[in-house]
Amino acid sequence: MEILFSGRVVLAAALGTVIGLDREPQGSDAGVRTCMAISIGACAFSLVSLHVVGGDPTRIAAQLVTGIGFLGAGVILHVRGRIEGLTTAATLWATASIGMACAFGMYVLAILTTTLMYGILVL
C-alpha cells in the first residue's frame, strides 16, 4: 500500500514539475519548486484524508481548495491600473488539483490536466 502511495506522490511531483517548467524561465513567483511543493502537498494531504478512520476525505479536499485559493490571492497584485498575477494564481490552483487527482488514483485526469495547463501556459 505504501509503495502505491509513494508512486502517487512521485507522479504528483513530476506533474508539478512540468507545470513549473514553463513558469521558471519567465521569472514567475510560482516556478518549479513552488508547483512541485503544491502538487506534492495536495497529494499528501489527500492521501492522509483517505485513511483517517471514520473521516470524510471531502473535508480535507474542500480545505485544500480554499487554502490554495488563499495562497493564490497573495500573488494577485494591482499595479498601475492593471491586475497582475492572475495566471500565477490560477496555475497554483490547478496544480493543487493535479496533486489531489494523483492521490485519488485519477491518473488520466492528472496527466490530462497537466497537459492542458502546460499547453495553456505555453500558448
Short mmCIF file of N, CA, C and O in Angstrom, two decimals:
data_model
loop_
_atom_site.label_atom_id
_atom_site.label_comp_id
_atom_site.label_asym_id
_atom_site.label_seq_id
_atom_site.Cartn_x
_atom_site.Cartn_y
_atom_site.Cartn_z
N MET A 1 0.83 -1.20 0.00
CA MET A 1 0.00 0.00 0.00
C MET A 1 0.87 1.25 0.00
O MET A 1 0.58 2.19 -0.71
N GLU A 2 1.92 1.25 0.83
CA GLU A 2 2.78 2.43 0.91
C GLU A 2 3.54 2.67 -0.39
O GLU A 2 3.82 3.81 -0.73
N ILE A 3 3.85 1.60 -1.12
CA ILE A 3 4.52 1.77 -2.41
C ILE A 3 3.58 2.47 -3.39
O ILE A 3 4.00 3.35 -4.14
N LEU A 4 2.32 2.10 -3.38
CA LEU A 4 1.33 2.75 -4.24
C LEU A 4 1.22 4.23 -3.89
O LEU A 4 1.21 5.09 -4.77
N PHE A 5 1.17 4.54 -2.60
CA PHE A 5 1.09 5.93 -2.17
C PHE A 5 2.33 6.70 -2.59
O PHE A 5 2.26 7.85 -3.03
N SER A 6 3.49 6.06 -2.45
CA SER A 6 4.74 6.71 -2.84
C SER A 6 4.74 7.03 -4.33
O SER A 6 5.17 8.10 -4.74
N GLY A 7 4.23 6.10 -5.12
CA GLY A 7 4.12 6.33 -6.56
C GLY A 7 3.22 7.50 -6.89
O GLY A 7 3.50 8.29 -7.80
N ARG A 8 2.15 7.63 -6.14
CA ARG A 8 1.23 8.75 -6.37
C ARG A 8 1.89 10.09 -6.04
O ARG A 8 1.71 11.07 -6.76
N VAL A 9 2.67 10.11 -4.98
CA VAL A 9 3.38 11.34 -4.60
C VAL A 9 4.45 11.68 -5.64
O VAL A 9 4.61 12.84 -6.03
N VAL A 10 5.16 10.66 -6.12
CA VAL A 10 6.18 10.88 -7.15
C VAL A 10 5.54 11.40 -8.43
O VAL A 10 6.06 12.33 -9.07
N LEU A 11 4.41 10.82 -8.82
CA LEU A 11 3.71 11.31 -10.01
C LEU A 11 3.27 12.76 -9.81
O LEU A 11 3.42 13.59 -10.71
N ALA A 12 2.75 13.07 -8.64
CA ALA A 12 2.34 14.46 -8.35
C ALA A 12 3.53 15.40 -8.47
O ALA A 12 3.41 16.49 -9.04
N ALA A 13 4.68 14.98 -7.96
CA ALA A 13 5.90 15.81 -8.05
C ALA A 13 6.30 16.01 -9.51
O ALA A 13 6.63 17.13 -9.92
N ALA A 14 6.26 14.94 -10.29
CA ALA A 14 6.65 15.04 -11.70
C ALA A 14 5.72 15.96 -12.47
O ALA A 14 6.17 16.81 -13.26
N LEU A 15 4.42 15.82 -12.24
CA LEU A 15 3.46 16.66 -12.96
C LEU A 15 3.55 18.11 -12.51
O LEU A 15 3.43 19.03 -13.32
N GLY A 16 3.79 18.33 -11.22
CA GLY A 16 4.01 19.69 -10.73
C GLY A 16 5.24 20.32 -11.37
O GLY A 16 5.26 21.51 -11.68
N THR A 17 6.26 19.50 -11.58
CA THR A 17 7.48 19.98 -12.24
C THR A 17 7.19 20.45 -13.65
O THR A 17 7.68 21.49 -14.08
N VAL A 18 6.38 19.68 -14.38
CA VAL A 18 6.04 20.05 -15.76
C VAL A 18 5.38 21.43 -15.78
O VAL A 18 5.73 22.28 -16.61
N ILE A 19 4.46 21.67 -14.87
CA ILE A 19 3.79 22.97 -14.82
C ILE A 19 4.79 24.06 -14.50
O ILE A 19 4.81 25.12 -15.12
N GLY A 20 5.66 23.82 -13.52
CA GLY A 20 6.63 24.82 -13.12
C GLY A 20 7.69 25.12 -14.16
O GLY A 20 8.27 26.21 -14.17
N LEU A 21 7.96 24.15 -15.04
CA LEU A 21 9.00 24.36 -16.06
C LEU A 21 8.69 25.53 -16.97
O LEU A 21 9.60 26.21 -17.45
N ASP A 22 7.42 25.76 -17.25
CA ASP A 22 7.06 26.90 -18.09
C ASP A 22 7.17 28.20 -17.32
O ASP A 22 7.51 29.23 -17.88
N ARG A 23 6.89 28.17 -16.04
CA ARG A 23 6.84 29.40 -15.25
C ARG A 23 8.23 29.91 -14.88
O ARG A 23 8.44 31.11 -14.77
N GLU A 24 9.17 29.00 -14.67
CA GLU A 24 10.51 29.36 -14.18
C GLU A 24 11.25 30.35 -15.10
O GLU A 24 11.72 31.38 -14.62
N PRO A 25 11.36 30.08 -16.40
CA PRO A 25 12.11 31.00 -17.26
C PRO A 25 11.48 32.39 -17.37
O PRO A 25 12.16 33.36 -17.69
N GLN A 26 10.20 32.48 -17.08
CA GLN A 26 9.51 33.77 -17.16
C GLN A 26 9.69 34.59 -15.90
O GLN A 26 9.18 35.70 -15.80
N GLY A 27 10.36 34.02 -14.91
CA GLY A 27 10.56 34.73 -13.65
C GLY A 27 9.31 34.79 -12.81
O GLY A 27 9.16 35.66 -11.95
N SER A 28 8.40 33.86 -13.01
CA SER A 28 7.16 33.84 -12.24
C SER A 28 7.43 33.54 -10.77
O SER A 28 8.39 32.86 -10.42
N ASP A 29 6.56 34.04 -9.93
CA ASP A 29 6.65 33.75 -8.49
C ASP A 29 6.46 32.28 -8.21
O ASP A 29 6.94 31.77 -7.20
N ALA A 30 5.76 31.60 -9.08
CA ALA A 30 5.49 30.17 -8.88
C ALA A 30 6.23 29.38 -9.94
O ALA A 30 5.71 29.11 -11.02
N GLY A 31 7.47 29.02 -9.63
CA GLY A 31 8.29 28.24 -10.55
C GLY A 31 8.22 26.76 -10.24
O GLY A 31 7.25 26.26 -9.67
N VAL A 32 9.28 26.06 -10.60
CA VAL A 32 9.33 24.61 -10.44
C VAL A 32 9.15 24.19 -8.99
O VAL A 32 8.30 23.34 -8.68
N ARG A 33 9.91 24.78 -8.09
CA ARG A 33 9.83 24.35 -6.68
C ARG A 33 8.45 24.60 -6.08
O ARG A 33 7.91 23.77 -5.36
N THR A 34 7.87 25.75 -6.39
CA THR A 34 6.55 26.07 -5.85
C THR A 34 5.49 25.11 -6.38
O THR A 34 4.68 24.58 -5.61
N CYS A 35 5.49 24.89 -7.69
CA CYS A 35 4.49 23.99 -8.28
C CYS A 35 4.67 22.56 -7.78
O CYS A 35 3.68 21.87 -7.50
N MET A 36 5.92 22.12 -7.64
CA MET A 36 6.16 20.79 -7.09
C MET A 36 5.64 20.69 -5.66
O MET A 36 4.96 19.73 -5.30
N ALA A 37 5.95 21.69 -4.86
CA ALA A 37 5.54 21.68 -3.46
C ALA A 37 4.02 21.67 -3.33
O ALA A 37 3.46 20.93 -2.49
N ILE A 38 3.34 22.43 -4.13
CA ILE A 38 1.88 22.48 -4.07
C ILE A 38 1.29 21.14 -4.50
O ILE A 38 0.39 20.61 -3.84
N SER A 39 1.80 20.58 -5.57
CA SER A 39 1.28 19.30 -6.05
C SER A 39 1.54 18.18 -5.04
O SER A 39 0.65 17.38 -4.74
N ILE A 40 2.76 18.13 -4.50
CA ILE A 40 3.10 17.11 -3.51
C ILE A 40 2.25 17.30 -2.24
O ILE A 40 1.73 16.34 -1.68
N GLY A 41 2.15 18.53 -1.77
CA GLY A 41 1.38 18.80 -0.56
C GLY A 41 -0.08 18.43 -0.70
O GLY A 41 -0.67 17.81 0.19
N ALA A 42 -0.67 18.81 -1.84
CA ALA A 42 -2.08 18.47 -2.07
C ALA A 42 -2.26 16.96 -2.13
O ALA A 42 -3.23 16.42 -1.60
N CYS A 43 -1.30 16.28 -2.75
CA CYS A 43 -1.36 14.82 -2.83
C CYS A 43 -1.26 14.19 -1.44
O CYS A 43 -2.05 13.33 -1.07
N ALA A 44 -0.28 14.65 -0.66
CA ALA A 44 -0.08 14.08 0.68
C ALA A 44 -1.29 14.32 1.59
O ALA A 44 -1.75 13.40 2.28
N PHE A 45 -1.81 15.54 1.59
CA PHE A 45 -2.99 15.82 2.40
C PHE A 45 -4.17 14.94 1.96
O PHE A 45 -4.92 14.43 2.80
N SER A 46 -4.33 14.76 0.67
CA SER A 46 -5.43 13.95 0.17
C SER A 46 -5.25 12.48 0.55
O SER A 46 -6.22 11.80 0.90
N LEU A 47 -4.01 11.99 0.49
CA LEU A 47 -3.75 10.60 0.89
C LEU A 47 -4.04 10.40 2.38
O LEU A 47 -4.63 9.39 2.77
N VAL A 48 -3.64 11.36 3.18
CA VAL A 48 -3.92 11.28 4.62
C VAL A 48 -5.43 11.26 4.84
O VAL A 48 -5.95 10.48 5.64
N SER A 49 -6.14 12.11 4.12
CA SER A 49 -7.60 12.19 4.32
C SER A 49 -8.30 10.90 3.94
O SER A 49 -9.35 10.59 4.48
N LEU A 50 -7.70 10.15 3.01
CA LEU A 50 -8.30 8.87 2.62
C LEU A 50 -8.24 7.83 3.74
O LEU A 50 -9.03 6.89 3.76
N HIS A 51 -7.29 8.01 4.64
CA HIS A 51 -7.04 6.97 5.62
C HIS A 51 -7.31 7.38 7.06
O HIS A 51 -6.92 6.67 7.97
N VAL A 52 -7.98 8.48 7.24
CA VAL A 52 -8.39 8.86 8.59
C VAL A 52 -9.59 7.99 8.94
O VAL A 52 -10.59 7.97 8.22
N VAL A 53 -9.46 7.26 10.01
CA VAL A 53 -10.53 6.33 10.41
C VAL A 53 -11.79 7.13 10.74
O VAL A 53 -11.77 8.03 11.58
N GLY A 54 -12.85 6.80 10.05
CA GLY A 54 -14.12 7.48 10.29
C GLY A 54 -14.16 8.88 9.73
O GLY A 54 -15.11 9.61 9.96
N GLY A 55 -13.15 9.26 8.99
CA GLY A 55 -13.08 10.61 8.45
C GLY A 55 -13.78 10.74 7.11
O GLY A 55 -14.16 9.76 6.48
N ASP A 56 -13.92 11.95 6.69
CA ASP A 56 -14.55 12.26 5.41
C ASP A 56 -13.49 12.91 4.52
O ASP A 56 -13.11 14.06 4.77
N PRO A 57 -13.00 12.22 3.47
CA PRO A 57 -11.93 12.77 2.65
C PRO A 57 -12.33 14.06 1.92
O PRO A 57 -11.47 14.84 1.54
N THR A 58 -13.62 14.29 1.76
CA THR A 58 -14.02 15.51 1.06
C THR A 58 -13.78 16.76 1.91
O THR A 58 -13.65 17.85 1.37
N ARG A 59 -13.72 16.60 3.22
CA ARG A 59 -13.48 17.76 4.09
C ARG A 59 -12.09 18.34 3.87
O ARG A 59 -11.93 19.55 3.75
N ILE A 60 -11.09 17.48 3.81
CA ILE A 60 -9.73 17.97 3.57
C ILE A 60 -9.61 18.50 2.15
O ILE A 60 -8.98 19.53 1.92
N ALA A 61 -10.24 17.83 1.20
CA ALA A 61 -10.21 18.30 -0.18
C ALA A 61 -10.79 19.72 -0.28
O ALA A 61 -10.23 20.59 -0.95
N ALA A 62 -11.88 19.95 0.40
CA ALA A 62 -12.51 21.27 0.39
C ALA A 62 -11.59 22.32 1.00
O ALA A 62 -11.50 23.45 0.50
N GLN A 63 -10.90 21.95 2.06
CA GLN A 63 -9.98 22.89 2.70
C GLN A 63 -8.76 23.17 1.84
O GLN A 63 -8.21 24.27 1.86
N LEU A 64 -8.33 22.17 1.06
CA LEU A 64 -7.22 22.39 0.13
C LEU A 64 -7.60 23.43 -0.92
O LEU A 64 -6.81 24.33 -1.23
N VAL A 65 -8.79 23.31 -1.46
CA VAL A 65 -9.25 24.27 -2.47
C VAL A 65 -9.26 25.68 -1.89
O VAL A 65 -8.78 26.63 -2.50
N THR A 66 -9.77 25.81 -0.68
CA THR A 66 -9.83 27.11 -0.02
C THR A 66 -8.43 27.63 0.30
O THR A 66 -8.11 28.80 0.06
N GLY A 67 -7.58 26.76 0.85
CA GLY A 67 -6.23 27.17 1.23
C GLY A 67 -5.39 27.61 0.05
O GLY A 67 -4.68 28.61 0.11
N ILE A 68 -5.47 26.87 -1.04
CA ILE A 68 -4.71 27.24 -2.23
C ILE A 68 -5.28 28.53 -2.83
O ILE A 68 -4.55 29.37 -3.35
N GLY A 69 -6.59 28.70 -2.73
CA GLY A 69 -7.18 29.97 -3.18
C GLY A 69 -6.64 31.14 -2.39
O GLY A 69 -6.35 32.21 -2.94
N PHE A 70 -6.46 30.95 -1.10
CA PHE A 70 -5.89 31.99 -0.24
C PHE A 70 -4.44 32.28 -0.64
O PHE A 70 -4.02 33.43 -0.75
N LEU A 71 -3.68 31.23 -0.89
CA LEU A 71 -2.29 31.38 -1.34
C LEU A 71 -2.24 32.12 -2.68
O LEU A 71 -1.42 33.03 -2.88
N GLY A 72 -3.12 31.73 -3.58
CA GLY A 72 -3.19 32.39 -4.89
C GLY A 72 -3.55 33.85 -4.78
O GLY A 72 -3.04 34.70 -5.53
N ALA A 73 -4.42 34.18 -3.84
CA ALA A 73 -4.81 35.58 -3.65
C ALA A 73 -3.61 36.44 -3.27
O ALA A 73 -3.56 37.62 -3.60
N GLY A 74 -2.64 35.82 -2.63
CA GLY A 74 -1.45 36.55 -2.22
C GLY A 74 -0.56 36.96 -3.38
O GLY A 74 0.28 37.85 -3.24
N VAL A 75 -0.70 36.32 -4.53
CA VAL A 75 0.15 36.68 -5.68
C VAL A 75 -0.55 37.62 -6.65
O VAL A 75 0.06 38.06 -7.62
N ILE A 76 -1.81 37.93 -6.39
CA ILE A 76 -2.54 38.86 -7.26
C ILE A 76 -2.29 40.29 -6.77
O ILE A 76 -2.51 40.60 -5.61
N LEU A 77 -1.83 41.11 -7.69
CA LEU A 77 -1.48 42.49 -7.34
C LEU A 77 -2.18 43.48 -8.26
O LEU A 77 -2.45 43.18 -9.43
N HIS A 78 -2.43 44.66 -7.74
CA HIS A 78 -2.96 45.76 -8.54
C HIS A 78 -1.79 46.72 -8.78
O HIS A 78 -1.29 47.35 -7.84
N VAL A 79 -1.33 46.77 -10.03
CA VAL A 79 -0.15 47.57 -10.35
C VAL A 79 -0.48 48.52 -11.49
O VAL A 79 -0.89 48.10 -12.57
N ARG A 80 -0.32 49.81 -11.24
CA ARG A 80 -0.54 50.84 -12.26
C ARG A 80 -1.83 50.65 -13.05
O ARG A 80 -1.84 50.66 -14.27
N GLY A 81 -2.90 50.40 -12.35
CA GLY A 81 -4.20 50.27 -13.00
C GLY A 81 -4.44 48.91 -13.64
O GLY A 81 -5.44 48.72 -14.32
N ARG A 82 -3.52 47.97 -13.47
CA ARG A 82 -3.65 46.64 -14.05
C ARG A 82 -3.64 45.59 -12.94
O ARG A 82 -3.04 45.80 -11.90
N ILE A 83 -4.27 44.48 -13.22
CA ILE A 83 -4.25 43.35 -12.29
C ILE A 83 -3.18 42.38 -12.80
O ILE A 83 -3.21 41.97 -13.96
N GLU A 84 -2.24 42.01 -11.93
CA GLU A 84 -1.18 41.07 -12.30
C GLU A 84 -1.21 39.88 -11.35
O GLU A 84 -1.60 40.00 -10.20
N GLY A 85 -0.79 38.75 -11.85
CA GLY A 85 -0.69 37.55 -11.02
C GLY A 85 -1.85 36.59 -11.15
O GLY A 85 -1.87 35.56 -10.48
N LEU A 86 -2.83 36.91 -11.98
CA LEU A 86 -3.99 36.02 -12.10
C LEU A 86 -3.60 34.66 -12.69
O LEU A 86 -4.09 33.62 -12.22
N THR A 87 -2.73 34.66 -13.68
CA THR A 87 -2.30 33.40 -14.28
C THR A 87 -1.53 32.57 -13.25
O THR A 87 -1.73 31.35 -13.15
N THR A 88 -0.68 33.22 -12.47
CA THR A 88 0.06 32.51 -11.43
C THR A 88 -0.89 31.91 -10.41
O THR A 88 -0.76 30.74 -10.02
N ALA A 89 -1.88 32.68 -9.98
CA ALA A 89 -2.86 32.19 -9.01
C ALA A 89 -3.63 31.00 -9.57
O ALA A 89 -3.83 29.99 -8.88
N ALA A 90 -4.06 31.10 -10.81
CA ALA A 90 -4.80 30.01 -11.43
C ALA A 90 -3.92 28.78 -11.60
O ALA A 90 -4.39 27.64 -11.44
N THR A 91 -2.65 29.00 -11.90
CA THR A 91 -1.70 27.89 -12.04
C THR A 91 -1.54 27.15 -10.71
O THR A 91 -1.51 25.92 -10.67
N LEU A 92 -1.42 27.89 -9.61
CA LEU A 92 -1.29 27.27 -8.30
C LEU A 92 -2.52 26.43 -7.98
O LEU A 92 -2.43 25.31 -7.48
N TRP A 93 -3.68 26.98 -8.28
CA TRP A 93 -4.93 26.29 -8.00
C TRP A 93 -5.04 25.00 -8.81
O TRP A 93 -5.38 23.93 -8.29
N ALA A 94 -4.72 25.08 -10.11
CA ALA A 94 -4.78 23.90 -10.97
C ALA A 94 -3.74 22.86 -10.56
O ALA A 94 -4.00 21.66 -10.61
N THR A 95 -2.56 23.32 -10.15
CA THR A 95 -1.51 22.40 -9.72
C THR A 95 -1.94 21.62 -8.49
O THR A 95 -1.65 20.42 -8.36
N ALA A 96 -2.64 22.25 -7.59
CA ALA A 96 -3.17 21.54 -6.41
C ALA A 96 -4.16 20.48 -6.83
O ALA A 96 -4.18 19.37 -6.28
N SER A 97 -4.97 20.78 -7.83
CA SER A 97 -5.95 19.78 -8.29
C SER A 97 -5.25 18.58 -8.92
O SER A 97 -5.74 17.45 -8.81
N ILE A 98 -4.12 18.81 -9.54
CA ILE A 98 -3.35 17.71 -10.13
C ILE A 98 -2.83 16.80 -9.03
O ILE A 98 -2.91 15.57 -9.13
N GLY A 99 -2.31 17.38 -7.96
CA GLY A 99 -1.85 16.59 -6.82
C GLY A 99 -2.97 15.80 -6.19
O GLY A 99 -2.81 14.63 -5.83
N MET A 100 -4.14 16.41 -6.07
CA MET A 100 -5.29 15.71 -5.50
C MET A 100 -5.73 14.55 -6.40
O MET A 100 -6.05 13.47 -5.91
N ALA A 101 -5.72 14.78 -7.71
CA ALA A 101 -6.11 13.72 -8.65
C ALA A 101 -5.15 12.53 -8.54
O ALA A 101 -5.59 11.38 -8.57
N CYS A 102 -3.87 12.82 -8.39
CA CYS A 102 -2.88 11.73 -8.21
C CYS A 102 -3.21 10.94 -6.94
O CYS A 102 -3.18 9.71 -6.95
N ALA A 103 -3.50 11.64 -5.87
CA ALA A 103 -3.78 10.97 -4.59
C ALA A 103 -4.99 10.05 -4.68
O ALA A 103 -4.99 8.96 -4.11
N PHE A 104 -5.99 10.48 -5.40
CA PHE A 104 -7.22 9.69 -5.50
C PHE A 104 -7.16 8.65 -6.62
O PHE A 104 -8.16 8.01 -6.93
N GLY A 105 -5.97 8.49 -7.23
CA GLY A 105 -5.79 7.47 -8.27
C GLY A 105 -6.37 7.83 -9.61
O GLY A 105 -6.57 6.96 -10.46
N MET A 106 -6.61 9.09 -9.84
CA MET A 106 -7.19 9.55 -11.10
C MET A 106 -6.06 10.00 -12.03
O MET A 106 -5.90 11.17 -12.35
N TYR A 107 -5.25 9.03 -12.46
CA TYR A 107 -4.01 9.31 -13.19
C TYR A 107 -4.27 9.96 -14.55
O TYR A 107 -3.56 10.88 -14.94
N VAL A 108 -5.25 9.47 -15.27
CA VAL A 108 -5.54 10.03 -16.60
C VAL A 108 -5.97 11.49 -16.46
O VAL A 108 -5.52 12.35 -17.21
N LEU A 109 -6.81 11.77 -15.48
CA LEU A 109 -7.24 13.14 -15.23
C LEU A 109 -6.04 14.02 -14.87
O LEU A 109 -5.92 15.14 -15.38
N ALA A 110 -5.16 13.53 -14.03
CA ALA A 110 -3.99 14.30 -13.62
C ALA A 110 -3.08 14.61 -14.81
O ALA A 110 -2.62 15.74 -14.98
N ILE A 111 -2.84 13.62 -15.64
CA ILE A 111 -1.97 13.81 -16.81
C ILE A 111 -2.64 14.72 -17.83
O ILE A 111 -2.00 15.61 -18.41
N LEU A 112 -3.93 14.53 -18.05
CA LEU A 112 -4.67 15.38 -18.99
C LEU A 112 -4.66 16.83 -18.51
O LEU A 112 -4.43 17.76 -19.29
N THR A 113 -4.92 17.04 -17.23
CA THR A 113 -4.93 18.40 -16.68
C THR A 113 -3.56 19.04 -16.81
O THR A 113 -3.46 20.22 -17.18
N THR A 114 -2.51 18.28 -16.54
CA THR A 114 -1.15 18.80 -16.69
C THR A 114 -0.88 19.18 -18.14
O THR A 114 -0.35 20.27 -18.41
N THR A 115 -1.26 18.32 -19.05
CA THR A 115 -1.05 18.59 -20.48
C THR A 115 -1.78 19.85 -20.91
O THR A 115 -1.22 20.71 -21.61
N LEU A 116 -3.03 19.96 -20.51
CA LEU A 116 -3.82 21.15 -20.86
C LEU A 116 -3.24 22.41 -20.23
O LEU A 116 -3.13 23.45 -20.90
N MET A 117 -2.87 22.33 -18.96
CA MET A 117 -2.30 23.51 -18.29
C MET A 117 -1.00 23.93 -18.96
O MET A 117 -0.77 25.12 -19.17
N TYR A 118 -0.15 22.98 -19.27
CA TYR A 118 1.12 23.31 -19.92
C TYR A 118 0.85 23.97 -21.27
O TYR A 118 1.46 24.97 -21.61
N GLY A 119 -0.11 23.40 -22.02
CA GLY A 119 -0.47 23.99 -23.31
C GLY A 119 -0.98 25.41 -23.17
O GLY A 119 -0.62 26.30 -23.93
N ILE A 120 -1.80 25.64 -22.18
CA ILE A 120 -2.33 26.98 -21.93
C ILE A 120 -1.21 27.96 -21.59
O ILE A 120 -1.16 29.08 -22.09
N LEU A 121 -0.30 27.53 -20.74
CA LEU A 121 0.79 28.39 -20.31
C LEU A 121 1.77 28.69 -21.43
O LEU A 121 2.29 29.81 -21.54
N VAL A 122 2.03 27.72 -22.29
CA VAL A 122 2.97 27.92 -23.41
C VAL A 122 2.37 28.83 -24.45
O VAL A 122 3.05 29.68 -25.02
N LEU A 123 1.08 28.65 -24.72
CA LEU A 123 0.42 29.50 -25.72
C LEU A 123 0.18 30.85 -25.13
O LEU A 123 0.19 31.85 -25.67
#
